PDB file of C-alpha atoms in Angstrom:
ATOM      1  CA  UNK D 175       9.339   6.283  78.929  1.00 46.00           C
ATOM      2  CA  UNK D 176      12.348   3.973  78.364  1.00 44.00           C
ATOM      3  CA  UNK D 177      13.939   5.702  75.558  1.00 46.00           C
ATOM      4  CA  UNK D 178      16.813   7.742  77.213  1.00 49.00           C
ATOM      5  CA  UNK D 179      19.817   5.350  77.080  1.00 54.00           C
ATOM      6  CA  UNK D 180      20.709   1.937  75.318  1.00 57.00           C
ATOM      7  CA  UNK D 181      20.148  -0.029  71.813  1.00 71.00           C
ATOM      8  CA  UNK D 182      18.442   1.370  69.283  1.00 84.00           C
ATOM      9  CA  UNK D 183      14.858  -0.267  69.654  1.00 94.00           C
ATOM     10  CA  UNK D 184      11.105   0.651  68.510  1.00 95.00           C
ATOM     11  CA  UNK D 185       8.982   2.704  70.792  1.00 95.00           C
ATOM     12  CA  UNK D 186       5.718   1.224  72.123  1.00 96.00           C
ATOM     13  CA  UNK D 187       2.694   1.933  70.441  1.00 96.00           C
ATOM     14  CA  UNK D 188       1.700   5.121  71.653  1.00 96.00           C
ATOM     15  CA  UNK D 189      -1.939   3.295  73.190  1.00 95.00           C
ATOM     16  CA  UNK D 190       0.243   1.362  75.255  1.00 97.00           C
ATOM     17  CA  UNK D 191       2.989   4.483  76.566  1.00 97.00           C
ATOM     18  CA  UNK D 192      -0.416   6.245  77.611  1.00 97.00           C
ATOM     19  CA  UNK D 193      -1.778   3.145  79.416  1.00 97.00           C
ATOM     20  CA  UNK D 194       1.701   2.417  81.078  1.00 96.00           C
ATOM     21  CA  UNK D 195       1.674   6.373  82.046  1.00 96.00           C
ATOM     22  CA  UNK D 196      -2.022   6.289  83.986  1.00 96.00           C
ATOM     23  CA  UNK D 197      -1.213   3.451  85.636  1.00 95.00           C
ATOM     24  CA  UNK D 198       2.031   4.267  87.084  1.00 94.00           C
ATOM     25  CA  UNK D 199       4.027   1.109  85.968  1.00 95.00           C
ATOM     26  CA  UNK D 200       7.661   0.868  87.194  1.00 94.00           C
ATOM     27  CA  UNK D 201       9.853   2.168  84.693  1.00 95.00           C
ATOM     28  CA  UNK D 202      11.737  -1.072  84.368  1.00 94.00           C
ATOM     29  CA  UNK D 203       8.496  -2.407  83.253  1.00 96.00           C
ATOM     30  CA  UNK D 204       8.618  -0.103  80.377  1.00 96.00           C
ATOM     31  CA  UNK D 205      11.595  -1.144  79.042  1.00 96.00           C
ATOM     32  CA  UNK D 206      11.240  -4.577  79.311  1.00 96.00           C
ATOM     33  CA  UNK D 207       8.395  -4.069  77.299  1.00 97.00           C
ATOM     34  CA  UNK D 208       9.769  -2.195  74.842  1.00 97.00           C
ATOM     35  CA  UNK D 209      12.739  -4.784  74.534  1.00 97.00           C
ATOM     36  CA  UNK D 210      10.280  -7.546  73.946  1.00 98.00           C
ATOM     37  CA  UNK D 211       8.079  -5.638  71.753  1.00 98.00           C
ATOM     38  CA  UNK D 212      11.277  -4.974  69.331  1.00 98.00           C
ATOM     39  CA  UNK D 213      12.101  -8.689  69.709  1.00 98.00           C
ATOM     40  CA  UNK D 214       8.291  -9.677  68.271  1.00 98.00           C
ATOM     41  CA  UNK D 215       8.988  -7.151  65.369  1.00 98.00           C
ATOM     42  CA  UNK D 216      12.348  -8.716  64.398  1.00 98.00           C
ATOM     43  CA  UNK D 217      10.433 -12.383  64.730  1.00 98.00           C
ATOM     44  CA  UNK D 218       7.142 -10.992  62.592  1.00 98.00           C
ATOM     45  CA  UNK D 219       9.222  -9.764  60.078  1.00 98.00           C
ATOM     46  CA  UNK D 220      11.676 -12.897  59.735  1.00 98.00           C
ATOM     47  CA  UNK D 221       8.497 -15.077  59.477  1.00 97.00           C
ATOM     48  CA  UNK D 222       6.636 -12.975  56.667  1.00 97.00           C
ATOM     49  CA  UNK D 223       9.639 -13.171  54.492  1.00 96.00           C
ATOM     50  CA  UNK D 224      10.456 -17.049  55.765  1.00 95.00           C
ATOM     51  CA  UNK D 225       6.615 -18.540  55.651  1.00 95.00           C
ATOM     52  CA  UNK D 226       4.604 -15.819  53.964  1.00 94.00           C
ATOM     53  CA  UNK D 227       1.758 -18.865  53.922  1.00 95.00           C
ATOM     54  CA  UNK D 228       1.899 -19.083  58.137  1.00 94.00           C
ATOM     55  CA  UNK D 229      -1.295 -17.503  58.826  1.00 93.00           C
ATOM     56  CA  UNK D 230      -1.255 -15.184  61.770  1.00 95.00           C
ATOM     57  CA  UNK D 231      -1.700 -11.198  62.801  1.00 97.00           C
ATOM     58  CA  UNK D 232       1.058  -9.005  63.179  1.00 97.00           C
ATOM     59  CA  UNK D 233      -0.568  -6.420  65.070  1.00 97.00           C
ATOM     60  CA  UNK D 234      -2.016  -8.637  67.621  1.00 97.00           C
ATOM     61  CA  UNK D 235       1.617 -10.042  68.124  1.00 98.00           C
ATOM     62  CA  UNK D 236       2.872  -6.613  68.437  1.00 98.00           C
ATOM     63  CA  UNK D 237       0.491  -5.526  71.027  1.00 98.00           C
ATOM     64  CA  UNK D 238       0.856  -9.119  72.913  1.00 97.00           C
ATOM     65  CA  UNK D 239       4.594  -7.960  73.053  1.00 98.00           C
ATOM     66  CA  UNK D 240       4.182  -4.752  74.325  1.00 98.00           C
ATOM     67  CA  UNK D 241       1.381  -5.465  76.800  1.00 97.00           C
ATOM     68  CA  UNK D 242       2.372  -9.412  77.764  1.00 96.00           C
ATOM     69  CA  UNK D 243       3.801  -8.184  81.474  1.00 96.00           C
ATOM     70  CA  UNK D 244       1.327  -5.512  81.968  1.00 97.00           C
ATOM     71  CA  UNK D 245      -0.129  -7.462  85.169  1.00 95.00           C
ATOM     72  CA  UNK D 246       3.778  -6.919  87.056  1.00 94.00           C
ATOM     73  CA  UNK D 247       2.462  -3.552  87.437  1.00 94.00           C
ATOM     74  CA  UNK D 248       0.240  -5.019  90.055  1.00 93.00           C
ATOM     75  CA  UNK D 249       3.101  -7.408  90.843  1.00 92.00           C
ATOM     76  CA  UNK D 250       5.943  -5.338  90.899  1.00 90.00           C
ATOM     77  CA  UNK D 251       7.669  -7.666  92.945  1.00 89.00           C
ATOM     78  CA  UNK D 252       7.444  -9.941  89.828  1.00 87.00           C
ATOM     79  CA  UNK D 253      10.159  -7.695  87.871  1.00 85.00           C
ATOM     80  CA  UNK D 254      12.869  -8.693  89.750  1.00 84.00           C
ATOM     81  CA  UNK D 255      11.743 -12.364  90.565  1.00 86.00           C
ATOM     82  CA  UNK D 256      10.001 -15.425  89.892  1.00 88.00           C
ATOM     83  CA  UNK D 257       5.729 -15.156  89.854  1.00 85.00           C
ATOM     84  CA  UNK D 258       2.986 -15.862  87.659  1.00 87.00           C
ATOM     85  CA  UNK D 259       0.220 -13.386  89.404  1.00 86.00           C
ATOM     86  CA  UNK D 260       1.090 -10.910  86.891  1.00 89.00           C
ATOM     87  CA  UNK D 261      -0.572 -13.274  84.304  1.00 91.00           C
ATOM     88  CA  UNK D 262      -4.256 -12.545  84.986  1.00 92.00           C
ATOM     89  CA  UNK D 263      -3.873  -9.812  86.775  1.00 94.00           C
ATOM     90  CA  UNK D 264      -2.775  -8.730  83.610  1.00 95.00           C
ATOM     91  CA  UNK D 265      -5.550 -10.190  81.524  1.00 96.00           C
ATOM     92  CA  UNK D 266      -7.772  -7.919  83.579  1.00 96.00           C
ATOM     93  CA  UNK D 267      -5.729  -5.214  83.668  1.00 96.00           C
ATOM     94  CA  UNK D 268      -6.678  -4.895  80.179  1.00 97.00           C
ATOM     95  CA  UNK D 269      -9.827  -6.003  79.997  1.00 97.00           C
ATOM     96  CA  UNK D 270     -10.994  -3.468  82.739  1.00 97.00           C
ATOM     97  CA  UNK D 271      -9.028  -0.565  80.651  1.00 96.00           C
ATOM     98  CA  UNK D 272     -11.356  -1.252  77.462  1.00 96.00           C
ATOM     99  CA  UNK D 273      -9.221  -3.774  75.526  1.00 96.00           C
ATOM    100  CA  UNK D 274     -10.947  -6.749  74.313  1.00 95.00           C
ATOM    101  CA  UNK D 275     -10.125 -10.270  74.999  1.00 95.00           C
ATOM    102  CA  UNK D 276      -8.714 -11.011  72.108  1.00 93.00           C
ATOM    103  CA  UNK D 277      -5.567  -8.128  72.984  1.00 95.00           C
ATOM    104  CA  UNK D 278      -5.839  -8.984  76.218  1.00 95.00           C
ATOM    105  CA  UNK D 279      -5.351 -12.911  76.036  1.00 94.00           C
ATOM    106  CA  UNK D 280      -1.343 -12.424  75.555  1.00 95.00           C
ATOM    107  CA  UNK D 281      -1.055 -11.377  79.205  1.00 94.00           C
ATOM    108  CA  UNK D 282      -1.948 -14.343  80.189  1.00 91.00           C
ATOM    109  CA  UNK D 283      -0.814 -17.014  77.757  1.00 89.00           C
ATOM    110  CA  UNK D 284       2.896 -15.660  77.400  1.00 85.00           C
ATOM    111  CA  UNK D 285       3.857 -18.502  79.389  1.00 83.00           C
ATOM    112  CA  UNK D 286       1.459 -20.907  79.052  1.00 85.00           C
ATOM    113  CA  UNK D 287       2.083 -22.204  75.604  1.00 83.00           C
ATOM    114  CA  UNK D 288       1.227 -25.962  75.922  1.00 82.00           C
ATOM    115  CA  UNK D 289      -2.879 -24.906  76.063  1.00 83.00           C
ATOM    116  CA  UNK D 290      -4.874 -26.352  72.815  1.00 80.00           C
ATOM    117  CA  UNK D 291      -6.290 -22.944  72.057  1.00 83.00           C
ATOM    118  CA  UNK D 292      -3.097 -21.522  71.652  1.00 91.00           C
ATOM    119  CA  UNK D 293      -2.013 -19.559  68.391  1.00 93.00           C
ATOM    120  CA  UNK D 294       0.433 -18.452  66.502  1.00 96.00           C
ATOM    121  CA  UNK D 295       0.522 -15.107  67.652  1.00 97.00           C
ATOM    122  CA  UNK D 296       0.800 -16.434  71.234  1.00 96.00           C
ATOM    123  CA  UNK D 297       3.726 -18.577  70.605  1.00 97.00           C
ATOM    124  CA  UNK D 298       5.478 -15.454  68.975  1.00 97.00           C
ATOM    125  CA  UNK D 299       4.825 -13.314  72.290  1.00 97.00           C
ATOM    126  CA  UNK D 300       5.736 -16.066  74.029  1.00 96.00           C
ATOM    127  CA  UNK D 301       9.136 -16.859  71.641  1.00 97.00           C
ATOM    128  CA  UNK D 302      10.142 -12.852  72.015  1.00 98.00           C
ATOM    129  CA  UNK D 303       9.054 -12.949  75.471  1.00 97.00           C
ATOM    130  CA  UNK D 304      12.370 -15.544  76.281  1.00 97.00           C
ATOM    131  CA  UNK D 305      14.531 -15.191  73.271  1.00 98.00           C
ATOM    132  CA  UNK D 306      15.117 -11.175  73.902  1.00 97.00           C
ATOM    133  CA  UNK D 307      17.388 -12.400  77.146  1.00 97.00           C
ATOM    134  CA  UNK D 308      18.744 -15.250  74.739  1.00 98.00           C
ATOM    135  CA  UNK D 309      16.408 -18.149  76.893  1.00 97.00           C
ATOM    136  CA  UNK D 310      15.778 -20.851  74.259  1.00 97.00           C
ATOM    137  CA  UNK D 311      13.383 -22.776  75.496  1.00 97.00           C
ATOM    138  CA  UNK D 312      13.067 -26.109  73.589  1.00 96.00           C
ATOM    139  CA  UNK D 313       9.203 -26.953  73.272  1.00 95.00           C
ATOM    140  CA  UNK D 314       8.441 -24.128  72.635  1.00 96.00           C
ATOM    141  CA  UNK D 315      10.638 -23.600  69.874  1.00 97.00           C
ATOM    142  CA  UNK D 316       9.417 -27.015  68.372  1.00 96.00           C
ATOM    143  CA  UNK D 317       5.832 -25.554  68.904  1.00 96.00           C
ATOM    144  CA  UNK D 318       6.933 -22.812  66.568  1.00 97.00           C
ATOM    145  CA  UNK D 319       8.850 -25.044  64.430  1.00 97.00           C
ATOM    146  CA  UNK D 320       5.644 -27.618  63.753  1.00 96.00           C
ATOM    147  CA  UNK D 321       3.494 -24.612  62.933  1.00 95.00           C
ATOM    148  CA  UNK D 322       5.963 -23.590  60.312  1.00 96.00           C
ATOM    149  CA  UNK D 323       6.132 -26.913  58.823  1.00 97.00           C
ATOM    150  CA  UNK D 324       2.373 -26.950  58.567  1.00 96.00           C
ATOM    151  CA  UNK D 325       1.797 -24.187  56.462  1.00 96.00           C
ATOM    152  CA  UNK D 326       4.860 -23.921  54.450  1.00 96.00           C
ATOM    153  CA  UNK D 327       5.015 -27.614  53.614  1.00 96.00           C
ATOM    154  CA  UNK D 328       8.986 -28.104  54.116  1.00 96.00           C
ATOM    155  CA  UNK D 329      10.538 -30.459  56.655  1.00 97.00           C
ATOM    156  CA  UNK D 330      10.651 -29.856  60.024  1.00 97.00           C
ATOM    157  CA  UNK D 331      14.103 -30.044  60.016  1.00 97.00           C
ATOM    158  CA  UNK D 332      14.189 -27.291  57.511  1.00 96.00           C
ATOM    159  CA  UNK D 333      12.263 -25.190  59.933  1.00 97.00           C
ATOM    160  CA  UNK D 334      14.245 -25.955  62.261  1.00 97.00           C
ATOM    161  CA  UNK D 335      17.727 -24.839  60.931  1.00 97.00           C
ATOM    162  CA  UNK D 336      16.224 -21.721  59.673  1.00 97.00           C
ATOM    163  CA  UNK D 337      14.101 -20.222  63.165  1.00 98.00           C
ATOM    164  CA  UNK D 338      17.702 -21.386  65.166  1.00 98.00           C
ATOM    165  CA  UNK D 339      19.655 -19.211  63.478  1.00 98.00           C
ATOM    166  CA  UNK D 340      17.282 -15.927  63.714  1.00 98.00           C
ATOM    167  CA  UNK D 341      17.100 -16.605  67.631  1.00 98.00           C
ATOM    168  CA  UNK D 342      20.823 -16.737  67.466  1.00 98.00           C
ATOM    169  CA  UNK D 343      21.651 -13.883  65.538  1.00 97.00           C
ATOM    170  CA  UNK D 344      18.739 -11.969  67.704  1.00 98.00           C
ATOM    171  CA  UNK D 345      19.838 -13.248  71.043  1.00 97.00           C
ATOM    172  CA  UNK D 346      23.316 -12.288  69.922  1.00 97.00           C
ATOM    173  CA  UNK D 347      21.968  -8.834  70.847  1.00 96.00           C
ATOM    174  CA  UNK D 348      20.947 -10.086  74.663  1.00 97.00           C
ATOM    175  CA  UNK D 349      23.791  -8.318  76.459  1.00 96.00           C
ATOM    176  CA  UNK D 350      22.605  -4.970  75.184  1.00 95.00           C
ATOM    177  CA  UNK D 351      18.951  -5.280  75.542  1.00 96.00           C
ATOM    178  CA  UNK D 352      19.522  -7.041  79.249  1.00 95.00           C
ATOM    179  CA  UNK D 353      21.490  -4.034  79.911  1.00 94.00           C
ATOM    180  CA  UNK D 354      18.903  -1.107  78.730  1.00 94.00           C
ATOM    181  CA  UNK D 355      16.368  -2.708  81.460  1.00 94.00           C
ATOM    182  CA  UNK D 356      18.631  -2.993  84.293  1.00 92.00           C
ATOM    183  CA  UNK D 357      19.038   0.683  83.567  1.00 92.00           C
ATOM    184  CA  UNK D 358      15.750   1.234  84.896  1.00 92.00           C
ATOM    185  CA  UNK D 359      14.284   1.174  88.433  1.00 89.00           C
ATOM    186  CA  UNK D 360      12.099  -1.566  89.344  1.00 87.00           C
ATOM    187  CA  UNK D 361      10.081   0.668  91.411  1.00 80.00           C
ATOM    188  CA  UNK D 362       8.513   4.450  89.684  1.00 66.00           C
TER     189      UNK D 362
END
């Protein structure tokens, strides 16, 4: 599913290729997916080596990535234009196919970033979920940025210079990544 033409990025975890399959998600949903999903492995492994201290888990981030639009499967309409339904339809998309809240959660906090509850893991989804098309999005890169600062103990500043220029060598790579999805219909 969504590995025929296009960049070189990882697959999905195979859990989440099976749960795309039985539910019959658009193909274009795939990819996007999977372009996100490499995006969050790029930013996971850039912040181990950058703020080894920055307390968060990789695997939840990974499977936030790789689930966070699941709900547009409901929502197709959603692929090609604006709409939050997907959100919790997502959320209980998951939660109704045996994953626990705690997987589940990044469907529908990918976008909703300003919440107090909100962790680091979700600001990563949320960071790969705009930075794979090259969106910076300002507070939330200052969310990031703060967190950074916290546990590492350097300037803001500092964190600053260093998370701008891994979104701009990885949005560098946009063009090819916003091709590979286009490559794939919006409806199965």
């Amino acid at each position: 599913m969504a590995d025929e033409v296009g960049p070189p990025l990882r697959a999905l975890p195979d859990r989440v290729v099976e749960l795309l399959s039985s539910l019959g998600s658009p193909p274009r949903l795939a990819a996007h997916l999977r372009a996100v999903h490499d995006v969050a492995h790029q930013l996971v492994d850039w912040l181990e080596q950058r703020c080894p201290a920055a307390t968060f888990d990789r695997e939840a981030v990974l499977f936030g990535a790789a689930t966070h639009d699941i709900g547009k499967t409901l929502h197709p309409e959603e692929l090609s234009g604006p709409g939050s339904a997907h959100e919790e339809a997502g959320r209980a998309l998951l939660l109704a196919h045996g994953f626990g809240p705690e997987s589940a959660r990044f469907a529908a906090t990918h976008a909703s970033w300003t919440q107090p509850h909100i962790g680091l893991e979700d600001l990563v989804v949320g960071l790969a979920d705009k930075i794979w098309k090259n969106k910076r999005v300002t507070d939330l890169e200052e969310l990031v940025v703060t967190r950074l600062a916290e546990a590492s103990g350097r300037a803001v500043w500092e964190e600053f210079m260093a998370l701008d220029e891994v979104l701009a060598r990885i949005g560098d790579e946009a063009d090819a990544r916003l091709a590979f999805q286009s490559c794939f219909p919006v409806h199965g």
